[in-house]
Every structure is written in C-alpha cells, then in structure tokens.
mmCIF file of C-alpha atoms in Angstrom:
data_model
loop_
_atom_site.group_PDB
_atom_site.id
_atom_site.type_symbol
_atom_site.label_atom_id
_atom_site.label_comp_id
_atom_site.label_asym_id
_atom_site.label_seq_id
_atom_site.Cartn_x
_atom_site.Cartn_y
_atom_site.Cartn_z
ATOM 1 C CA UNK O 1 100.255 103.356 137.666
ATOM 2 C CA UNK O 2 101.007 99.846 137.407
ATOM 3 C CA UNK O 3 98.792 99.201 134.188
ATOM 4 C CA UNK O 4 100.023 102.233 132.534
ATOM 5 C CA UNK O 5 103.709 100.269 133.120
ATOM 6 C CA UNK O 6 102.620 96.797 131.664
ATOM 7 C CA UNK O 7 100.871 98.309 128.777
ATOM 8 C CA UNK O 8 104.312 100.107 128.032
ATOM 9 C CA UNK O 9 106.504 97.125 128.576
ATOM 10 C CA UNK O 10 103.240 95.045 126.027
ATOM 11 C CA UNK O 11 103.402 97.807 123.698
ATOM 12 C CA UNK O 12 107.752 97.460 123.695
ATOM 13 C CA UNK O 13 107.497 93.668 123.631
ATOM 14 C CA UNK O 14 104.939 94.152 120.321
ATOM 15 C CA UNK O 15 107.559 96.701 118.359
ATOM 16 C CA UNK O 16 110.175 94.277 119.226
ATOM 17 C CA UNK O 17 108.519 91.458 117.738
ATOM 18 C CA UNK O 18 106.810 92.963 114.836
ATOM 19 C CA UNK O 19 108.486 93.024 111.725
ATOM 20 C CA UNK O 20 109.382 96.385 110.186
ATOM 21 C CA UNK O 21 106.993 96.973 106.852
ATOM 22 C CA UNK O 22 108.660 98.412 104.031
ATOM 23 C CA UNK O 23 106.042 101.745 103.603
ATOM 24 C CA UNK O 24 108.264 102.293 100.360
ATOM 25 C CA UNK O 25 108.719 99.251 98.445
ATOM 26 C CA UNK O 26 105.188 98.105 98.802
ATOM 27 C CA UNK O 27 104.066 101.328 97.841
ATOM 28 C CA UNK O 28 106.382 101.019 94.829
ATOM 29 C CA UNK O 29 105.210 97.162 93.968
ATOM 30 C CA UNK O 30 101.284 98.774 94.393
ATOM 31 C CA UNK O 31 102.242 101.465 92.003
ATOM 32 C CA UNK O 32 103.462 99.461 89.095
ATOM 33 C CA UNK O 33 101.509 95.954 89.645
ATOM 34 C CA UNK O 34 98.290 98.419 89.635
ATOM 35 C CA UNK O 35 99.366 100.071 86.530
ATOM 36 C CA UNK O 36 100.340 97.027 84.762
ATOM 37 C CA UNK O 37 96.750 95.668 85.407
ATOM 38 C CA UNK O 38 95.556 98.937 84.126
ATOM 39 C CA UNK O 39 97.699 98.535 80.716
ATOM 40 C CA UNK O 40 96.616 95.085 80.318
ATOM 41 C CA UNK O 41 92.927 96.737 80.449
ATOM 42 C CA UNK O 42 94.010 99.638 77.936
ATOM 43 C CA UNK O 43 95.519 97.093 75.457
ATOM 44 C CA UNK O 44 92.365 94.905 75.633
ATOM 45 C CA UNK O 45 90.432 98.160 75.119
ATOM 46 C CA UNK O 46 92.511 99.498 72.017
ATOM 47 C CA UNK O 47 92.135 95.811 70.234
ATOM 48 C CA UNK O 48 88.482 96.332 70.640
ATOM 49 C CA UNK O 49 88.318 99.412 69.167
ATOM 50 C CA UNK O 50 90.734 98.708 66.437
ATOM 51 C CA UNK O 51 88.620 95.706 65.478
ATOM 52 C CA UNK O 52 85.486 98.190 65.371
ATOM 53 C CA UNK O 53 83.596 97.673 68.669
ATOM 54 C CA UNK O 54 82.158 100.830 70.107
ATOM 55 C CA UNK O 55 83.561 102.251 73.314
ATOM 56 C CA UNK O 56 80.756 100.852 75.292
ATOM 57 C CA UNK O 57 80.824 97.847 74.054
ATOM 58 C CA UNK O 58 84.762 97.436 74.069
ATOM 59 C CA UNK O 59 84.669 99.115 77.790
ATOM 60 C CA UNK O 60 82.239 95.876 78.628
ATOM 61 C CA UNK O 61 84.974 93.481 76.896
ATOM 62 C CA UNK O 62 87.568 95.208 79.049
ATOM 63 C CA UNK O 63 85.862 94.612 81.856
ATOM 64 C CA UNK O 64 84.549 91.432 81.386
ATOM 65 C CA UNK O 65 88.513 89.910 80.061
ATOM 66 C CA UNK O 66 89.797 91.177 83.465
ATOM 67 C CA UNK O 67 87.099 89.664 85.701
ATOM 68 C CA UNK O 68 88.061 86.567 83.582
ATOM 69 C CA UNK O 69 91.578 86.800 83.789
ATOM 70 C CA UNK O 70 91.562 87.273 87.974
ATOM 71 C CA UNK O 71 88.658 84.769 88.064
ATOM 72 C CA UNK O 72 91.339 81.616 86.015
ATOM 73 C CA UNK O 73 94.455 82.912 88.148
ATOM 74 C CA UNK O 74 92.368 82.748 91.380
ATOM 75 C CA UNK O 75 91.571 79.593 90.305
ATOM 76 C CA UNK O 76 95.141 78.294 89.991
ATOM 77 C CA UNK O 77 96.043 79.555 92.932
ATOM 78 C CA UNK O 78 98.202 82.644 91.199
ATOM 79 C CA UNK O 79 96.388 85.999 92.209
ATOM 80 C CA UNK O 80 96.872 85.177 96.216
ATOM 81 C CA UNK O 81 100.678 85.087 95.230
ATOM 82 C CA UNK O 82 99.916 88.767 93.277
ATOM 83 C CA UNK O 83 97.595 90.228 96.239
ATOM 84 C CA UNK O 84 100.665 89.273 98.519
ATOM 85 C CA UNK O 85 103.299 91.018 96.527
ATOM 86 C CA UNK O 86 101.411 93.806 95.069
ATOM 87 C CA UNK O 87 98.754 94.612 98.370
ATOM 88 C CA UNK O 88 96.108 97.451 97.379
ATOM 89 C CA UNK O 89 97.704 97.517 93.886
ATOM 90 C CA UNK O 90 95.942 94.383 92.425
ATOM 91 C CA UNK O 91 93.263 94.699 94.658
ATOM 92 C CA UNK O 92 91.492 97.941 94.272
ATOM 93 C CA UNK O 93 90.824 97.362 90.333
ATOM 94 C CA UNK O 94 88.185 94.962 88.939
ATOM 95 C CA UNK O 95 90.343 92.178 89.625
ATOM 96 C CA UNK O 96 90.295 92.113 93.335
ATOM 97 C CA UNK O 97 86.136 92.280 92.996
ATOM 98 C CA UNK O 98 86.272 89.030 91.059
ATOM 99 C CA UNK O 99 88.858 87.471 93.201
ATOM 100 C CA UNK O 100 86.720 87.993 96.358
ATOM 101 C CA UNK O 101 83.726 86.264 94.812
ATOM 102 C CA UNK O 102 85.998 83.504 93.605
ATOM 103 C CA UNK O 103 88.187 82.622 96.514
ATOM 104 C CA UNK O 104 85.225 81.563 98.816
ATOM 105 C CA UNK O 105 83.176 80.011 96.147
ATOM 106 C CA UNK O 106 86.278 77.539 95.645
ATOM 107 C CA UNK O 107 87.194 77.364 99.162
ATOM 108 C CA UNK O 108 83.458 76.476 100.157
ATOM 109 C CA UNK O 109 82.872 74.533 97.162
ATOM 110 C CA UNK O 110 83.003 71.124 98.630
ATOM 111 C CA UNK O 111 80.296 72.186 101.298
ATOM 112 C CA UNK O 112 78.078 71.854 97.775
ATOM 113 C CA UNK O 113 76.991 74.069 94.804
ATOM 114 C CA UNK O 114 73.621 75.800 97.260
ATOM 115 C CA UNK O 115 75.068 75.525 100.381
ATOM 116 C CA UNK O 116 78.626 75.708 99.738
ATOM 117 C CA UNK O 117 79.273 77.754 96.720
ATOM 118 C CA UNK O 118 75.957 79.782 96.427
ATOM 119 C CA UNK O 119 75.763 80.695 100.258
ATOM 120 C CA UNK O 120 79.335 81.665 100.506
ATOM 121 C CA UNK O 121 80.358 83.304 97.738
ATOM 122 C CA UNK O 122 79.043 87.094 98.273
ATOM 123 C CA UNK O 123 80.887 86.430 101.673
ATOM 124 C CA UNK O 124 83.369 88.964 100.905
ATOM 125 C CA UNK O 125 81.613 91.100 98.292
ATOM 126 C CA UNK O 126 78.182 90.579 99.457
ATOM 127 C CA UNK O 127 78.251 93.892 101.701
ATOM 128 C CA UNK O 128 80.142 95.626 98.619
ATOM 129 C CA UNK O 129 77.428 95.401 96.646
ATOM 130 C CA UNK O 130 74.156 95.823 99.109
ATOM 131 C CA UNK O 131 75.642 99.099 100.316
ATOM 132 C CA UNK O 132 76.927 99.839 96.502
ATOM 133 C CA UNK O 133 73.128 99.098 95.061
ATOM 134 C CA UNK O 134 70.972 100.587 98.254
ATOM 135 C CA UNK O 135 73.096 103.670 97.710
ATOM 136 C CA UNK O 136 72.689 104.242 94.359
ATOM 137 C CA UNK O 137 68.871 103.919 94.557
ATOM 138 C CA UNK O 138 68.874 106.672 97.170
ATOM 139 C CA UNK O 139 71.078 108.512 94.970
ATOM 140 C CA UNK O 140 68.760 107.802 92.288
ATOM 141 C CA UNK O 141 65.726 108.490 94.395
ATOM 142 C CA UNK O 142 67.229 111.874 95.632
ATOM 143 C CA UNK O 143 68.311 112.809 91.748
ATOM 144 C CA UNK O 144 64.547 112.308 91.448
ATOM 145 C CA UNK O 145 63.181 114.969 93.833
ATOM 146 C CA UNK O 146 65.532 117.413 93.321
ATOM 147 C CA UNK O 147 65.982 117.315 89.189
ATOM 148 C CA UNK O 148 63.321 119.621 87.815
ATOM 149 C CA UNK O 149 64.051 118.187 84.564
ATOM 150 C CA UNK O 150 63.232 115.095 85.660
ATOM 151 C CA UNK O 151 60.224 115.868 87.464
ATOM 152 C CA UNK O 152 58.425 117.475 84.174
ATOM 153 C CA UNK O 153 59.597 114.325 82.224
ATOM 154 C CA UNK O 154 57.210 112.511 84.459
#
C-alpha cells in the first residue's frame, strides 16, 4: 500500500514538473516544415525535367540536392535548430537520413578519419540500413519462390 502511495505522489511530482507539450503547434510546425522540404524537392524535380532530364534521372538529382542540402546545414550547425522546431517534420524525409550520418561523423571526427569518422558514422543509421537491406533480400528471396514468372525466367 505504501509503494502504490509514493509512486502516486512520484508520478504527481513528475506532471508538476514537466512542461506541458504543445500536441497542436508542433503538429502544425511538422506539417508545414515537412511540406516545405517536400516543395523544395518538387521544384528541384520540375527544373530537372524542364531542362530535359528523365524522371529517373531528375528523381536521383532530387534526391541527391536534398541529401546535400541537410548534409551543408548539418554542417553549420542549422538543421539541429530545424529538427528542434519542426520534430518528425524535417526528420522523416531524406534529410533527416543524411543528417544522422552527418552529425556523428562531425561530432567523432577528431577521434580520426577510421576510427573517428568511419567507425561512428552509421551510429545512428547503421541499424536503418542492415534491417532496411536484410529485409529486402528476404523480400527479394521470397518474391523468388513464390513468382512463377520468375521461376520460368530462370
């Protein structure tokens, strides 16, 4: 009886001193920081195809000007101030991927270039993209087996 007491008077003390989160407003700032990233992407891929690139090719361009663009603000310290305003919103495109590679290759990068930079770096996204690849062969694998189509092909 007496824990069940402290853990309400813990759990009282914690509400008190936790600040209230604004669900709305960071939902909002998500929303439109998200999009905004997204119509950065959409101009970039427009220009591409106005100057004649192919959609695969001008898709790649996209891609590879936003990984850019998060990489050089990451690197001037900018994107943590984004992340911080805009949460999931500039995180969950492209842009967060690239940031998570960068941050701990620069924050590591005085431990040196193989033991600093090159050990650190996937810290973050390492996991992302061993459970990302081993999935997709077993995806692959299983796409295999049960495609007729791509049994006779072989």
């Amino acid at each position: 009886m007496k824990t069940l007491d402290s853990n309400k008077k813990y759990q009282n003390f914690v509400d008190e001193k936790s600040p209230n989160s604004p669900i709305l407003k960071n939902c909002f700032n998500a929303f439109w920081v998200g999009g905004l990233i997204c119509i950065i992407g959409q101009l970039i891929f427009d220009y591409c195809i106005f100057r004649g690139f192919s959609k695969d090719l001008a898709g790649s361009v996209v891609s590879i000007s936003l990984i850019f663009i998060s990489a050089f603000l990451t690197a001037l310290n900018l994107f943590n101030r984004i992340g911080k305003f805009a949460g999931a919103g500039s995180l969950i495109p492209i842009t967060g991927f690239a940031n998570s590679i960068i941050s701990p290759a620069m924050e590591y990068k005085s431990e040196g270039y193989v033991m600093g930079v090159g050990a650190k770096m996937f810290t973050v996204a390492g996991p992302v993209l061993v459970y990302g690849i081993c999935s997709s062969v077993i995806v692959g694998i299983a796409y295999l087996i049960f495609n007729t189509q791509a049994i006779l092909l072989i």
